[in-house]
PDB file of C-alpha atoms in Angstrom:
ATOM      1  CA  UNK A   1      -0.226  14.152  17.650  1.00  0.00           C
ATOM      2  CA  UNK A   2       2.250  12.454  20.017  1.00  0.00           C
ATOM      3  CA  UNK A   3       5.489  10.591  19.361  1.00  0.00           C
ATOM      4  CA  UNK A   4       6.601   7.917  21.823  1.00  0.00           C
ATOM      5  CA  UNK A   5      10.102   6.441  21.794  1.00  0.00           C
ATOM      6  CA  UNK A   6      10.853   3.172  23.503  1.00  0.00           C
ATOM      7  CA  UNK A   7      13.550   0.515  23.912  1.00  0.00           C
ATOM      8  CA  UNK A   8      14.232  -2.289  26.361  1.00  0.00           C
ATOM      9  CA  UNK A   9      15.160   0.188  29.096  1.00  0.00           C
ATOM     10  CA  UNK A  10      12.714   3.066  28.760  1.00  0.00           C
ATOM     11  CA  UNK A  11       9.677   4.567  27.090  1.00  0.00           C
ATOM     12  CA  UNK A  12       9.266   8.321  26.819  1.00  0.00           C
ATOM     13  CA  UNK A  13       7.093  10.917  25.137  1.00  0.00           C
ATOM     14  CA  UNK A  14       9.413  12.952  22.879  1.00  0.00           C
ATOM     15  CA  UNK A  15       6.692  15.055  21.210  1.00  0.00           C
ATOM     16  CA  UNK A  16       8.051  18.295  22.675  1.00  0.00           C
ATOM     17  CA  UNK A  17      11.408  17.949  20.934  1.00  0.00           C
ATOM     18  CA  UNK A  18      10.071  16.803  17.539  1.00  0.00           C
ATOM     19  CA  UNK A  19      10.163  19.574  14.949  1.00  0.00           C
ATOM     20  CA  UNK A  20       8.609  17.792  11.958  1.00  0.00           C
ATOM     21  CA  UNK A  21       6.750  14.503  11.362  1.00  0.00           C
ATOM     22  CA  UNK A  22       6.250  12.833   7.990  1.00  0.00           C
ATOM     23  CA  UNK A  23       4.029   9.736   7.791  1.00  0.00           C
ATOM     24  CA  UNK A  24       3.819   8.008   4.405  1.00  0.00           C
ATOM     25  CA  UNK A  25       2.340   4.997   2.647  1.00  0.00           C
ATOM     26  CA  UNK A  26       2.155   3.509  -0.850  1.00  0.00           C
ATOM     27  CA  UNK A  27       0.198   0.529  -2.196  1.00  0.00           C
ATOM     28  CA  UNK A  28       3.393  -0.731  -3.888  1.00  0.00           C
ATOM     29  CA  UNK A  29       5.809  -0.129  -1.010  1.00  0.00           C
ATOM     30  CA  UNK A  30       3.315  -1.387   1.566  1.00  0.00           C
ATOM     31  CA  UNK A  31       5.243  -0.877   4.809  1.00  0.00           C
ATOM     32  CA  UNK A  32       4.265   2.511   6.202  1.00  0.00           C
ATOM     33  CA  UNK A  33       7.099   4.863   7.123  1.00  0.00           C
ATOM     34  CA  UNK A  34       7.448   7.421   9.897  1.00  0.00           C
ATOM     35  CA  UNK A  35      10.162  10.063   9.635  1.00  0.00           C
ATOM     36  CA  UNK A  36      10.773  12.562  12.414  1.00  0.00           C
ATOM     37  CA  UNK A  37      13.140  15.517  12.586  1.00  0.00           C
ATOM     38  CA  UNK A  38      14.584  16.655  15.914  1.00  0.00           C
ATOM     39  CA  UNK A  39      16.608  19.864  16.276  1.00  0.00           C
ATOM     40  CA  UNK A  40      20.036  19.538  17.907  1.00  0.00           C
ATOM     41  CA  UNK A  41      22.427  22.013  19.511  1.00  0.00           C
ATOM     42  CA  UNK A  42      26.119  21.587  20.257  1.00  0.00           C
ATOM     43  CA  UNK A  43      26.293  24.802  22.281  1.00  0.00           C
ATOM     44  CA  UNK A  44      23.144  24.733  24.433  1.00  0.00           C
ATOM     45  CA  UNK A  45      23.886  22.238  27.207  1.00  0.00           C
ATOM     46  CA  UNK A  46      20.316  22.493  28.506  1.00  0.00           C
ATOM     47  CA  UNK A  47      18.838  21.413  25.168  1.00  0.00           C
ATOM     48  CA  UNK A  48      17.068  18.017  25.591  1.00  0.00           C
ATOM     49  CA  UNK A  49      19.110  15.077  24.350  1.00  0.00           C
ATOM     50  CA  UNK A  50      17.879  11.552  23.580  1.00  0.00           C
ATOM     51  CA  UNK A  51      20.119   8.726  22.381  1.00  0.00           C
ATOM     52  CA  UNK A  52      18.520   6.501  19.739  1.00  0.00           C
ATOM     53  CA  UNK A  53      19.555   3.129  18.366  1.00  0.00           C
ATOM     54  CA  UNK A  54      18.523   0.875  15.478  1.00  0.00           C
ATOM     55  CA  UNK A  55      16.593  -2.383  15.198  1.00  0.00           C
ATOM     56  CA  UNK A  56      13.805  -4.332  16.832  1.00  0.00           C
ATOM     57  CA  UNK A  57      14.441  -2.968  20.341  1.00  0.00           C
ATOM     58  CA  UNK A  58      14.236   0.645  19.119  1.00  0.00           C
ATOM     59  CA  UNK A  59      10.589   1.592  18.566  1.00  0.00           C
ATOM     60  CA  UNK A  60       8.748   4.743  17.493  1.00  0.00           C
ATOM     61  CA  UNK A  61       5.008   5.032  18.083  1.00  0.00           C
ATOM     62  CA  UNK A  62       2.646   7.739  16.842  1.00  0.00           C
ATOM     63  CA  UNK A  63      -0.634   8.455  18.617  1.00  0.00           C
ATOM     64  CA  UNK A  64      -3.446  10.662  17.331  1.00  0.00           C
ATOM     65  CA  UNK A  65      -5.086  13.431  19.354  1.00  0.00           C
ATOM     66  CA  UNK A  66      -7.404  10.850  20.962  1.00  0.00           C
ATOM     67  CA  UNK A  67      -4.493   8.698  22.097  1.00  0.00           C
ATOM     68  CA  UNK A  68      -5.144   6.012  19.467  1.00  0.00           C
ATOM     69  CA  UNK A  69      -2.128   4.339  17.886  1.00  0.00           C
ATOM     70  CA  UNK A  70      -1.735   5.128  14.177  1.00  0.00           C
ATOM     71  CA  UNK A  71       1.853   3.898  13.744  1.00  0.00           C
ATOM     72  CA  UNK A  72       4.179   1.505  15.515  1.00  0.00           C
ATOM     73  CA  UNK A  73       7.499   0.572  13.992  1.00  0.00           C
ATOM     74  CA  UNK A  74      11.224  -0.031  14.231  1.00  0.00           C
ATOM     75  CA  UNK A  75      13.977   2.553  13.682  1.00  0.00           C
ATOM     76  CA  UNK A  76      15.887   1.567  10.535  1.00  0.00           C
ATOM     77  CA  UNK A  77      17.857   4.742   9.805  1.00  0.00           C
ATOM     78  CA  UNK A  78      19.175   7.758  11.643  1.00  0.00           C
ATOM     79  CA  UNK A  79      21.220  10.687  10.355  1.00  0.00           C
ATOM     80  CA  UNK A  80      22.495  13.929  11.849  1.00  0.00           C
ATOM     81  CA  UNK A  81      23.916  17.271  10.788  1.00  0.00           C
ATOM     82  CA  UNK A  82      24.780  20.405  12.742  1.00  0.00           C
ATOM     83  CA  UNK A  83      21.130  21.479  12.969  1.00  0.00           C
ATOM     84  CA  UNK A  84      18.967  18.366  13.243  1.00  0.00           C
ATOM     85  CA  UNK A  85      18.700  14.622  13.653  1.00  0.00           C
ATOM     86  CA  UNK A  86      16.393  12.540  11.423  1.00  0.00           C
ATOM     87  CA  UNK A  87      14.967   9.144  12.370  1.00  0.00           C
ATOM     88  CA  UNK A  88      13.219   6.800   9.929  1.00  0.00           C
ATOM     89  CA  UNK A  89      11.043   3.936  11.173  1.00  0.00           C
ATOM     90  CA  UNK A  90       9.035   1.295   9.310  1.00  0.00           C
ATOM     91  CA  UNK A  91       6.126  -0.797  10.542  1.00  0.00           C
ATOM     92  CA  UNK A  92       6.649  -4.587  10.892  1.00  0.00           C
ATOM     93  CA  UNK A  93       5.557  -5.232   7.285  1.00  0.00           C
ATOM     94  CA  UNK A  94       9.071  -4.190   6.280  1.00  0.00           C
ATOM     95  CA  UNK A  95      10.338  -7.598   7.391  1.00  0.00           C
ATOM     96  CA  UNK A  96       8.009  -9.357   4.941  1.00  0.00           C
ATOM     97  CA  UNK A  97       9.464  -7.239   2.124  1.00  0.00           C
ATOM     98  CA  UNK A  98      13.067  -8.064   3.050  1.00  0.00           C
ATOM     99  CA  UNK A  99      12.919 -11.715   4.161  1.00  0.00           C
ATOM    100  CA  UNK A 100      12.841 -14.395   1.433  1.00  0.00           C
ATOM    101  CA  UNK A 101      11.467 -17.919   1.515  1.00  0.00           C
ATOM    102  CA  UNK A 102      10.790 -20.899  -0.746  1.00  0.00           C
ATOM    103  CA  UNK A 103       7.712 -23.045  -0.360  1.00  0.00           C
ATOM    104  CA  UNK A 104       5.199 -24.985  -2.445  1.00  0.00           C
ATOM    105  CA  UNK A 105       1.503 -24.711  -1.643  1.00  0.00           C
ATOM    106  CA  UNK A 106      -1.106 -27.168  -2.921  1.00  0.00           C
ATOM    107  CA  UNK A 107      -4.885 -26.709  -2.961  1.00  0.00           C
ATOM    108  CA  UNK A 108      -4.887 -23.905  -0.403  1.00  0.00           C
ATOM    109  CA  UNK A 109      -6.471 -20.452  -0.170  1.00  0.00           C
ATOM    110  CA  UNK A 110      -4.627 -17.120  -0.266  1.00  0.00           C
ATOM    111  CA  UNK A 111      -5.698 -16.448   3.312  1.00  0.00           C
ATOM    112  CA  UNK A 112      -4.156 -19.704   4.549  1.00  0.00           C
ATOM    113  CA  UNK A 113      -0.980 -19.037   2.533  1.00  0.00           C
ATOM    114  CA  UNK A 114      -0.785 -15.663   4.293  1.00  0.00           C
ATOM    115  CA  UNK A 115      -1.095 -17.261   7.735  1.00  0.00           C
ATOM    116  CA  UNK A 116       1.616 -19.751   6.766  1.00  0.00           C
ATOM    117  CA  UNK A 117       3.951 -16.944   5.661  1.00  0.00           C
ATOM    118  CA  UNK A 118       3.310 -15.077   8.926  1.00  0.00           C
ATOM    119  CA  UNK A 119       4.113 -18.179  10.945  1.00  0.00           C
ATOM    120  CA  UNK A 120       7.276 -18.810   8.903  1.00  0.00           C
ATOM    121  CA  UNK A 121       8.607 -15.250   9.247  1.00  0.00           C
ATOM    122  CA  UNK A 122       7.445 -14.460  12.781  1.00  0.00           C
ATOM    123  CA  UNK A 123       4.688 -11.942  12.016  1.00  0.00           C
ATOM    124  CA  UNK A 124       1.401 -12.029  13.951  1.00  0.00           C
ATOM    125  CA  UNK A 125      -1.623 -12.480  11.640  1.00  0.00           C
ATOM    126  CA  UNK A 126      -4.691 -10.325  12.243  1.00  0.00           C
ATOM    127  CA  UNK A 127      -7.824  -9.949  10.113  1.00  0.00           C
ATOM    128  CA  UNK A 128      -7.052 -11.729   6.832  1.00  0.00           C
ATOM    129  CA  UNK A 129      -9.478 -11.064   3.970  1.00  0.00           C
ATOM    130  CA  UNK A 130     -11.148 -14.331   2.904  1.00  0.00           C
ATOM    131  CA  UNK A 131     -11.204 -15.478  -0.743  1.00  0.00           C
ATOM    132  CA  UNK A 132     -12.322 -19.109  -0.318  1.00  0.00           C
ATOM    133  CA  UNK A 133     -10.552 -19.890  -3.619  1.00  0.00           C
ATOM    134  CA  UNK A 134      -8.132 -22.828  -3.516  1.00  0.00           C
ATOM    135  CA  UNK A 135      -4.968 -22.660  -5.598  1.00  0.00           C
ATOM    136  CA  UNK A 136      -1.535 -24.155  -6.155  1.00  0.00           C
ATOM    137  CA  UNK A 137       1.410 -21.810  -5.724  1.00  0.00           C
ATOM    138  CA  UNK A 138       5.168 -22.272  -5.977  1.00  0.00           C
ATOM    139  CA  UNK A 139       7.128 -19.510  -4.266  1.00  0.00           C
ATOM    140  CA  UNK A 140      10.840 -19.856  -5.011  1.00  0.00           C
ATOM    141  CA  UNK A 141      13.185 -17.333  -3.399  1.00  0.00           C
ATOM    142  CA  UNK A 142      10.332 -14.865  -3.005  1.00  0.00           C
ATOM    143  CA  UNK A 143       9.903 -12.408  -0.168  1.00  0.00           C
ATOM    144  CA  UNK A 144       7.069 -13.067   2.249  1.00  0.00           C
ATOM    145  CA  UNK A 145       5.264 -10.040   0.814  1.00  0.00           C
ATOM    146  CA  UNK A 146       5.681 -11.296  -2.776  1.00  0.00           C
ATOM    147  CA  UNK A 147       4.364 -14.726  -1.775  1.00  0.00           C
ATOM    148  CA  UNK A 148       1.261 -13.221  -0.160  1.00  0.00           C
ATOM    149  CA  UNK A 149       0.607 -10.945  -3.128  1.00  0.00           C
ATOM    150  CA  UNK A 150       1.099 -13.784  -5.648  1.00  0.00           C
ATOM    151  CA  UNK A 151      -1.578 -15.721  -3.781  1.00  0.00           C
ATOM    152  CA  UNK A 152      -3.976 -12.777  -3.678  1.00  0.00           C
ATOM    153  CA  UNK A 153      -3.233 -11.895  -7.321  1.00  0.00           C
ATOM    154  CA  UNK A 154      -4.303 -15.405  -8.304  1.00  0.00           C
ATOM    155  CA  UNK A 155      -7.510 -14.996  -6.307  1.00  0.00           C
ATOM    156  CA  UNK A 156      -8.112 -11.510  -7.730  1.00  0.00           C
ATOM    157  CA  UNK A 157      -7.974 -12.871 -11.282  1.00  0.00           C
ATOM    158  CA  UNK A 158     -10.973 -15.017 -10.446  1.00  0.00           C
ATOM    159  CA  UNK A 159     -13.104 -12.764  -8.244  1.00  0.00           C
ATOM    160  CA  UNK A 160     -12.073  -9.310  -9.498  1.00  0.00           C
ATOM    161  CA  UNK A 161     -11.413  -8.002  -5.978  1.00  0.00           C
ATOM    162  CA  UNK A 162      -8.258  -6.070  -5.045  1.00  0.00           C
ATOM    163  CA  UNK A 163      -6.207  -6.683  -1.920  1.00  0.00           C
ATOM    164  CA  UNK A 164      -3.306  -5.304   0.111  1.00  0.00           C
ATOM    165  CA  UNK A 165      -1.644  -6.115   3.436  1.00  0.00           C
ATOM    166  CA  UNK A 166      -1.529  -3.590   6.234  1.00  0.00           C
ATOM    167  CA  UNK A 167      -0.218  -3.529   9.800  1.00  0.00           C
ATOM    168  CA  UNK A 168      -2.892  -2.792  12.404  1.00  0.00           C
ATOM    169  CA  UNK A 169      -1.824  -2.552  16.042  1.00  0.00           C
ATOM    170  CA  UNK A 170       1.176  -4.808  15.448  1.00  0.00           C
ATOM    171  CA  UNK A 171      -0.716  -7.489  13.507  1.00  0.00           C
ATOM    172  CA  UNK A 172      -0.848  -8.177   9.785  1.00  0.00           C
ATOM    173  CA  UNK A 173      -4.230  -7.560   8.177  1.00  0.00           C
ATOM    174  CA  UNK A 174      -5.052  -8.176   4.531  1.00  0.00           C
ATOM    175  CA  UNK A 175      -7.783  -5.780   3.453  1.00  0.00           C
ATOM    176  CA  UNK A 176     -10.014  -5.640   0.414  1.00  0.00           C
ATOM    177  CA  UNK A 177      -8.776  -2.417  -1.172  1.00  0.00           C
ATOM    178  CA  UNK A 178     -11.100   0.525  -1.581  1.00  0.00           C
ATOM    179  CA  UNK A 179     -13.795  -0.709   0.789  1.00  0.00           C
ATOM    180  CA  UNK A 180     -12.724   1.726   3.535  1.00  0.00           C
ATOM    181  CA  UNK A 181     -13.780   5.262   2.593  1.00  0.00           C
ATOM    182  CA  UNK A 182     -12.383   8.317   4.393  1.00  0.00           C
ATOM    183  CA  UNK A 183     -15.043  10.007   6.505  1.00  0.00           C
ATOM    184  CA  UNK A 184     -14.388  13.541   5.216  1.00  0.00           C
ATOM    185  CA  UNK A 185     -15.187  14.530   1.626  1.00  0.00           C
ATOM    186  CA  UNK A 186     -12.378  16.764   0.337  1.00  0.00           C
ATOM    187  CA  UNK A 187     -13.760  19.982  -1.132  1.00  0.00           C
ATOM    188  CA  UNK A 188     -11.856  22.719  -2.976  1.00  0.00           C
ATOM    189  CA  UNK A 189     -13.815  25.303  -0.976  1.00  0.00           C
ATOM    190  CA  UNK A 190     -12.620  23.931   2.377  1.00  0.00           C
ATOM    191  CA  UNK A 191      -9.774  21.426   2.279  1.00  0.00           C
ATOM    192  CA  UNK A 192      -8.014  21.225  -1.095  1.00  0.00           C
ATOM    193  CA  UNK A 193      -5.091  23.593  -1.612  1.00  0.00           C
ATOM    194  CA  UNK A 194      -3.984  22.376  -5.064  1.00  0.00           C
ATOM    195  CA  UNK A 195      -4.769  19.543  -7.496  1.00  0.00           C
ATOM    196  CA  UNK A 196      -3.560  17.901 -10.722  1.00  0.00           C
ATOM    197  CA  UNK A 197      -5.080  15.490 -13.276  1.00  0.00           C
ATOM    198  CA  UNK A 198      -3.691  13.288 -16.092  1.00  0.00           C
ATOM    199  CA  UNK A 199      -4.893  10.496 -18.400  1.00  0.00           C
ATOM    200  CA  UNK A 200      -3.067   8.006 -20.647  1.00  0.00           C
ATOM    201  CA  UNK A 201      -3.681   4.992 -22.918  1.00  0.00           C
ATOM    202  CA  UNK A 202      -0.041   3.826 -22.768  1.00  0.00           C
ATOM    203  CA  UNK A 203      -0.979   0.751 -20.699  1.00  0.00           C
ATOM    204  CA  UNK A 204      -4.381   0.089 -22.272  1.00  0.00           C
ATOM    205  CA  UNK A 205      -5.231  -3.513 -23.156  1.00  0.00           C
ATOM    206  CA  UNK A 206      -8.463  -3.805 -25.146  1.00  0.00           C
ATOM    207  CA  UNK A 207      -8.255  -7.374 -26.423  1.00  0.00           C
ATOM    208  CA  UNK A 208      -7.081 -10.629 -24.867  1.00  0.00           C
ATOM    209  CA  UNK A 209      -6.295 -13.662 -27.025  1.00  0.00           C
ATOM    210  CA  UNK A 210      -6.890 -16.844 -25.007  1.00  0.00           C
ATOM    211  CA  UNK A 211      -4.715 -19.804 -26.048  1.00  0.00           C
ATOM    212  CA  UNK A 212      -4.125 -23.369 -24.896  1.00  0.00           C
ATOM    213  CA  UNK A 213      -0.700 -24.621 -23.788  1.00  0.00           C
ATOM    214  CA  UNK A 214       0.250 -25.254 -27.446  1.00  0.00           C
ATOM    215  CA  UNK A 215      -0.515 -21.697 -28.539  1.00  0.00           C
ATOM    216  CA  UNK A 216      -3.794 -22.519 -30.279  1.00  0.00           C
ATOM    217  CA  UNK A 217      -6.392 -19.740 -30.047  1.00  0.00           C
ATOM    218  CA  UNK A 218      -9.473 -20.901 -28.161  1.00  0.00           C
ATOM    219  CA  UNK A 219     -11.280 -17.594 -27.514  1.00  0.00           C
ATOM    220  CA  UNK A 220     -11.095 -13.796 -27.312  1.00  0.00           C
ATOM    221  CA  UNK A 221     -12.078 -11.242 -24.704  1.00  0.00           C
ATOM    222  CA  UNK A 222     -12.302  -7.685 -25.996  1.00  0.00           C
ATOM    223  CA  UNK A 223     -13.891  -4.265 -25.645  1.00  0.00           C
ATOM    224  CA  UNK A 224     -14.954  -3.256 -29.126  1.00  0.00           C
ATOM    225  CA  UNK A 225     -15.644   0.358 -28.165  1.00  0.00           C
ATOM    226  CA  UNK A 226     -12.107   0.815 -26.869  1.00  0.00           C
ATOM    227  CA  UNK A 227     -10.675  -0.805 -30.028  1.00  0.00           C
ATOM    228  CA  UNK A 228     -12.761   1.523 -32.198  1.00  0.00           C
ATOM    229  CA  UNK A 229     -11.657   4.640 -30.311  1.00  0.00           C
ATOM    230  CA  UNK A 230      -7.995   3.854 -29.556  1.00  0.00           C
ATOM    231  CA  UNK A 231      -6.854   1.075 -31.917  1.00  0.00           C
ATOM    232  CA  UNK A 232      -6.066  -2.553 -31.179  1.00  0.00           C
ATOM    233  CA  UNK A 233      -3.865  -3.055 -28.083  1.00  0.00           C
ATOM    234  CA  UNK A 234      -3.679  -6.812 -27.567  1.00  0.00           C
ATOM    235  CA  UNK A 235      -2.311  -9.212 -24.962  1.00  0.00           C
ATOM    236  CA  UNK A 236      -1.993 -13.030 -24.944  1.00  0.00           C
ATOM    237  CA  UNK A 237      -3.265 -15.185 -22.097  1.00  0.00           C
ATOM    238  CA  UNK A 238      -2.425 -18.902 -21.888  1.00  0.00           C
ATOM    239  CA  UNK A 239      -5.167 -20.891 -20.189  1.00  0.00           C
ATOM    240  CA  UNK A 240      -4.241 -22.105 -16.699  1.00  0.00           C
ATOM    241  CA  UNK A 241      -5.507 -25.142 -14.848  1.00  0.00           C
ATOM    242  CA  UNK A 242      -8.295 -24.594 -12.308  1.00  0.00           C
ATOM    243  CA  UNK A 243      -9.013 -21.054 -13.557  1.00  0.00           C
ATOM    244  CA  UNK A 244     -11.884 -19.875 -15.736  1.00  0.00           C
ATOM    245  CA  UNK A 245      -9.999 -18.364 -18.721  1.00  0.00           C
ATOM    246  CA  UNK A 246     -12.861 -16.063 -19.695  1.00  0.00           C
ATOM    247  CA  UNK A 247     -13.036 -14.485 -16.236  1.00  0.00           C
ATOM    248  CA  UNK A 248      -9.250 -14.091 -16.047  1.00  0.00           C
ATOM    249  CA  UNK A 249      -9.085 -12.581 -19.558  1.00  0.00           C
ATOM    250  CA  UNK A 250     -11.898 -10.139 -18.814  1.00  0.00           C
ATOM    251  CA  UNK A 251     -10.079  -8.949 -15.684  1.00  0.00           C
ATOM    252  CA  UNK A 252      -6.921  -8.363 -17.767  1.00  0.00           C
ATOM    253  CA  UNK A 253      -8.590  -5.709 -19.943  1.00  0.00           C
ATOM    254  CA  UNK A 254      -7.209  -2.311 -18.980  1.00  0.00           C
ATOM    255  CA  UNK A 255      -9.025   0.981 -19.611  1.00  0.00           C
ATOM    256  CA  UNK A 256      -7.609   4.519 -19.879  1.00  0.00           C
ATOM    257  CA  UNK A 257      -5.428   5.187 -16.857  1.00  0.00           C
ATOM    258  CA  UNK A 258      -6.578   8.346 -15.119  1.00  0.00           C
ATOM    259  CA  UNK A 259      -4.614   9.691 -12.203  1.00  0.00           C
ATOM    260  CA  UNK A 260      -4.872  12.741  -9.991  1.00  0.00           C
ATOM    261  CA  UNK A 261      -3.153  14.247  -6.991  1.00  0.00           C
ATOM    262  CA  UNK A 262      -4.262  16.714  -4.355  1.00  0.00           C
ATOM    263  CA  UNK A 263      -2.634  18.767  -1.634  1.00  0.00           C
ATOM    264  CA  UNK A 264      -5.068  19.272   1.228  1.00  0.00           C
ATOM    265  CA  UNK A 265      -5.588  19.697   4.927  1.00  0.00           C
ATOM    266  CA  UNK A 266      -4.773  16.398   6.603  1.00  0.00           C
ATOM    267  CA  UNK A 267      -7.123  13.627   7.728  1.00  0.00           C
ATOM    268  CA  UNK A 268      -5.688  10.465   9.272  1.00  0.00           C
ATOM    269  CA  UNK A 269      -7.952   8.019   7.404  1.00  0.00           C
ATOM    270  CA  UNK A 270      -6.758   9.322   4.012  1.00  0.00           C
ATOM    271  CA  UNK A 271      -4.145   6.608   3.533  1.00  0.00           C
ATOM    272  CA  UNK A 272      -2.982   4.262   0.776  1.00  0.00           C
ATOM    273  CA  UNK A 273      -5.481   1.456   0.206  1.00  0.00           C
ATOM    274  CA  UNK A 274      -8.479   3.517   1.301  1.00  0.00           C
ATOM    275  CA  UNK A 275     -10.803   5.567  -0.897  1.00  0.00           C
ATOM    276  CA  UNK A 276     -11.808   9.219  -0.600  1.00  0.00           C
ATOM    277  CA  UNK A 277     -14.601  11.386  -1.973  1.00  0.00           C
ATOM    278  CA  UNK A 278     -13.448  14.510  -3.832  1.00  0.00           C
ATOM    279  CA  UNK A 279     -15.260  17.624  -5.016  1.00  0.00           C
ATOM    280  CA  UNK A 280     -12.802  19.915  -6.790  1.00  0.00           C
ATOM    281  CA  UNK A 281     -14.031  22.724  -9.046  1.00  0.00           C
ATOM    282  CA  UNK A 282     -10.608  23.574 -10.552  1.00  0.00           C
ATOM    283  CA  UNK A 283      -9.948  20.156 -12.155  1.00  0.00           C
ATOM    284  CA  UNK A 284     -13.526  18.889 -12.277  1.00  0.00           C
ATOM    285  CA  UNK A 285     -12.651  15.932 -10.046  1.00  0.00           C
ATOM    286  CA  UNK A 286     -15.899  14.765  -8.492  1.00  0.00           C
ATOM    287  CA  UNK A 287     -16.625  11.349  -7.048  1.00  0.00           C
ATOM    288  CA  UNK A 288     -14.908   8.459  -5.312  1.00  0.00           C
ATOM    289  CA  UNK A 289     -11.160   7.988  -5.840  1.00  0.00           C
ATOM    290  CA  UNK A 290      -8.706   5.342  -4.679  1.00  0.00           C
ATOM    291  CA  UNK A 291      -5.613   6.422  -2.743  1.00  0.00           C
ATOM    292  CA  UNK A 292      -2.411   4.934  -4.237  1.00  0.00           C
ATOM    293  CA  UNK A 293      -0.005   6.858  -2.011  1.00  0.00           C
ATOM    294  CA  UNK A 294      -0.123   9.408   0.785  1.00  0.00           C
ATOM    295  CA  UNK A 295       2.273  11.748   2.564  1.00  0.00           C
ATOM    296  CA  UNK A 296       1.121  13.371   5.806  1.00  0.00           C
ATOM    297  CA  UNK A 297       3.177  16.218   7.253  1.00  0.00           C
ATOM    298  CA  UNK A 298       2.885  17.622  10.788  1.00  0.00           C
ATOM    299  CA  UNK A 299       4.780  20.854  11.332  1.00  0.00           C
ATOM    300  CA  UNK A 300       4.213  24.118  13.193  1.00  0.00           C
ATOM    301  CA  UNK A 301       0.874  22.883  14.508  1.00  0.00           C
ATOM    302  CA  UNK A 302      -0.421  22.151  10.985  1.00  0.00           C
ATOM    303  CA  UNK A 303      -1.418  18.803   9.464  1.00  0.00           C
ATOM    304  CA  UNK A 304      -1.317  18.697   5.651  1.00  0.00           C
ATOM    305  CA  UNK A 305      -1.301  15.811   3.210  1.00  0.00           C
ATOM    306  CA  UNK A 306      -0.460  14.961  -0.383  1.00  0.00           C
ATOM    307  CA  UNK A 307      -2.520  12.168  -1.975  1.00  0.00           C
ATOM    308  CA  UNK A 308      -1.864  10.242  -5.183  1.00  0.00           C
ATOM    309  CA  UNK A 309      -5.287   9.214  -6.512  1.00  0.00           C
ATOM    310  CA  UNK A 310      -6.491   6.643  -9.012  1.00  0.00           C
ATOM    311  CA  UNK A 311      -9.812   6.377 -10.826  1.00  0.00           C
ATOM    312  CA  UNK A 312      -9.466   2.579 -10.809  1.00  0.00           C
ATOM    313  CA  UNK A 313      -9.041   0.287  -7.836  1.00  0.00           C
ATOM    314  CA  UNK A 314      -5.710  -1.444  -8.526  1.00  0.00           C
ATOM    315  CA  UNK A 315      -3.444  -3.682  -6.484  1.00  0.00           C
ATOM    316  CA  UNK A 316       0.264  -4.502  -6.468  1.00  0.00           C
ATOM    317  CA  UNK A 317      -0.038  -7.611  -8.644  1.00  0.00           C
ATOM    318  CA  UNK A 318       2.660 -10.250  -8.335  1.00  0.00           C
ATOM    319  CA  UNK A 319       2.598 -13.018 -10.941  1.00  0.00           C
ATOM    320  CA  UNK A 320       3.208 -16.663 -10.081  1.00  0.00           C
ATOM    321  CA  UNK A 321       5.500 -17.361 -13.063  1.00  0.00           C
ATOM    322  CA  UNK A 322       5.893 -21.022 -12.164  1.00  0.00           C
ATOM    323  CA  UNK A 323       2.190 -21.821 -12.077  1.00  0.00           C
ATOM    324  CA  UNK A 324       0.864 -23.819 -15.064  1.00  0.00           C
TER     325      UNK A 324
END
């Protein structure tokens, strides 16, 4: 693993002076973060010194062992004590989470809304997942990220697919979540160091009441087996124009939430938004799981990771409250 620092005046490999690297991602925080720790010395005048700044001209890049870029981002924070200096950088998606906009979209797809947001906020669009579902969307004082996710949430209600944005080589991609599966199956006999498992019905929804705009009931969508086993947990859905209410209501049903986490040897493609195969004898976790969050740590020549796993493929849904 190599760390490259660059600004308008120079670019240098600082791997030799980096003590610890933490690379993290989360499906609900979106922008991936790189944190590096560099030892400092006030007494050793021969100790290497690098002066860092903040902002768009101050860049950290991480390359894998094959020289392929896995992170490129801007330094947002730096702190220092008597033993070390810590730098925190975020990939360009951070600007979509911090910059707000207001715009009305009519009869347009989520993918075209995304390209419009990119153009408006100065982000380069890359491979944008197609939905081919036209919609109307009113984004008032929403961040660019919220606007994109409102559009893809509307599409997801109709096609059942899950989406998330991701920076890839400086460009914004929108991927269909869970379709990329990590190459290595994690096995408790080889890779997994510890694991945990939990399940809950706190957020279960097993019946949807479909109403018209006057509150009159026009239909139901339910899972009778869930109601029998766990009791009635009901939500109301008001029919929206240009959406099939039965499809939307069916997609609103929410099963038992099962979550797990593992600590394991690190693999670069185990990242939020991807899926991973697990075979763990201690918890009985076997099968394909969706990665909600990941923390990769590089220290003392070791690469380890902590993964938050989900049994269901979920997305960071953002509701278009103004849509009728």
